[in-house]
Amino acid sequence: MTDPIADYLTRLRNAIKANHRVVEIPASNLKKEITKVLFDKGYILNYKFEDATNQQGNIKIALKYNPETKQSAITKLERISTPGLRSYVNKGTMPRVMNGLGIAILSTSKGVITDKEARNLNVGGEVLCFVY
C-alpha cells in the first residue's frame, strides 16, 4: 500500500456512507494519533486500539451520528498531502478549513495536532487532511 493515510480516510468515508456504527482499520502509530485528534475534537464517538501479538493490530472506531437526522458528525474527509505531492506549511500559511468550522490535521515536530493548536504553538508541518 502506497498511502495508508488515504486508505484510513477512505475506510472512514465508506463506513459513513453505508451508515455503519463501527469501522475496523489496520493500525499504525500515525493512524492512532489521527484517531485521537478526531476523538478529541468530537468527530467520532469512541475508539479502541486492539493489539495483536505478531501483527500490527487494529483500530475500532465508533462513528458519531445525530440521533434525529441520522447524519454523521463528519461531513467530509479530504486528503491533502500525498506521497507524490507533499504539502508543508508554516505558521503564516496555515490553512483555515471552512473559515474555522473544520480542522486541518497536521504532522508537526510537536506531534499530530490540529491547525489551531499549531498556530498557538507557533509551529508548521505537513498537512495530512481536512475534516469538516
mmCIF file of C-alpha atoms in Angstrom, residues 3-83:
data_model
loop_
_atom_site.group_PDB
_atom_site.id
_atom_site.type_symbol
_atom_site.label_atom_id
_atom_site.label_comp_id
_atom_site.label_asym_id
_atom_site.label_seq_id
_atom_site.Cartn_x
_atom_site.Cartn_y
_atom_site.Cartn_z
ATOM 1 C CA ASP A 3 -0.688 5.653 1.002
ATOM 2 C CA PRO A 4 -2.005 4.196 4.279
ATOM 3 C CA ILE A 5 -3.485 7.527 5.432
ATOM 4 C CA ALA A 6 -5.614 7.760 2.283
ATOM 5 C CA ASP A 7 -6.767 4.179 2.923
ATOM 6 C CA TYR A 8 -7.664 5.138 6.530
ATOM 7 C CA LEU A 9 -9.718 8.139 5.356
ATOM 8 C CA THR A 10 -11.399 6.106 2.592
ATOM 9 C CA ARG A 11 -12.434 3.384 5.052
ATOM 10 C CA LEU A 12 -13.975 6.066 7.298
ATOM 11 C CA ARG A 13 -15.748 7.696 4.321
ATOM 12 C CA ASN A 14 -17.134 4.365 3.099
ATOM 13 C CA ALA A 15 -18.371 3.393 6.574
ATOM 14 C CA ILE A 16 -20.109 6.760 6.951
ATOM 15 C CA LYS A 17 -21.807 6.434 3.546
ATOM 16 C CA ALA A 18 -23.002 2.922 4.457
ATOM 17 C CA ASN A 19 -24.235 4.174 7.873
ATOM 18 C CA HIS A 20 -22.065 1.714 9.780
ATOM 19 C CA ARG A 21 -21.712 2.170 13.529
ATOM 20 C CA VAL A 22 -18.201 0.714 13.813
ATOM 21 C CA VAL A 23 -15.308 0.562 11.343
ATOM 22 C CA GLU A 24 -12.155 -1.526 11.753
ATOM 23 C CA ILE A 25 -8.885 -0.207 10.310
ATOM 24 C CA PRO A 26 -5.330 -1.664 10.359
ATOM 25 C CA ALA A 27 -3.307 0.254 12.935
ATOM 26 C CA SER A 28 -0.141 2.324 12.722
ATOM 27 C CA ASN A 29 1.228 4.964 15.077
ATOM 28 C CA LEU A 30 0.217 7.839 12.755
ATOM 29 C CA LYS A 31 -3.323 6.454 12.330
ATOM 30 C CA LYS A 32 -3.636 6.120 16.120
ATOM 31 C CA GLU A 33 -2.657 9.771 16.557
ATOM 32 C CA ILE A 34 -5.137 10.919 13.883
ATOM 33 C CA THR A 35 -7.853 8.874 15.620
ATOM 34 C CA LYS A 36 -7.067 10.571 18.942
ATOM 35 C CA VAL A 37 -7.382 14.001 17.313
ATOM 36 C CA LEU A 38 -10.740 13.074 15.729
ATOM 37 C CA PHE A 39 -11.991 11.860 19.124
ATOM 38 C CA ASP A 40 -10.749 14.954 20.992
ATOM 39 C CA LYS A 41 -12.490 17.256 18.505
ATOM 40 C CA GLY A 42 -15.778 15.309 18.679
ATOM 41 C CA TYR A 43 -15.883 13.835 15.178
ATOM 42 C CA ILE A 44 -16.047 10.217 16.381
ATOM 43 C CA LEU A 45 -17.887 8.652 19.313
ATOM 44 C CA ASN A 46 -15.159 6.345 20.636
ATOM 45 C CA TYR A 47 -12.170 4.257 19.592
ATOM 46 C CA LYS A 48 -10.288 1.192 20.739
ATOM 47 C CA PHE A 49 -6.799 0.002 19.870
ATOM 48 C CA GLU A 50 -6.576 -3.777 19.551
ATOM 49 C CA ASP A 51 -3.002 -5.036 19.600
ATOM 50 C CA ALA A 52 -2.207 -8.459 18.152
ATOM 51 C CA THR A 53 0.934 -10.309 19.220
ATOM 52 C CA ASN A 54 2.611 -10.775 15.828
ATOM 53 C CA GLN A 55 0.599 -8.313 13.747
ATOM 54 C CA GLN A 56 0.175 -4.565 13.605
ATOM 55 C CA GLY A 57 -3.223 -4.656 15.313
ATOM 56 C CA ASN A 58 -6.456 -2.845 14.510
ATOM 57 C CA ILE A 59 -8.265 0.350 15.400
ATOM 58 C CA LYS A 60 -12.006 0.037 16.033
ATOM 59 C CA ILE A 61 -13.739 3.378 15.588
ATOM 60 C CA ALA A 62 -17.334 4.010 16.680
ATOM 61 C CA LEU A 63 -18.760 6.636 14.335
ATOM 62 C CA LYS A 64 -20.860 9.513 15.622
ATOM 63 C CA TYR A 65 -24.306 10.272 14.178
ATOM 64 C CA ASN A 66 -27.013 12.801 15.032
ATOM 65 C CA PRO A 67 -29.839 10.776 16.672
ATOM 66 C CA GLU A 68 -32.650 12.742 14.996
ATOM 67 C CA THR A 69 -31.378 13.297 11.459
ATOM 68 C CA LYS A 70 -29.036 10.248 11.275
ATOM 69 C CA GLN A 71 -26.341 12.483 9.775
ATOM 70 C CA SER A 72 -22.698 11.812 10.535
ATOM 71 C CA ALA A 73 -20.602 14.266 12.541
ATOM 72 C CA ILE A 74 -18.062 14.066 9.703
ATOM 73 C CA THR A 75 -19.334 15.709 6.528
ATOM 74 C CA LYS A 76 -16.123 15.459 4.519
ATOM 75 C CA LEU A 77 -12.656 13.930 4.866
ATOM 76 C CA GLU A 78 -10.130 15.237 2.359
ATOM 77 C CA ARG A 79 -6.521 14.048 1.955
ATOM 78 C CA ILE A 80 -4.166 16.971 1.299
ATOM 79 C CA SER A 81 -0.549 15.792 1.402
ATOM 80 C CA THR A 82 0.031 12.708 -0.744
ATOM 81 C CA PRO A 83 3.199 10.655 -1.269
#
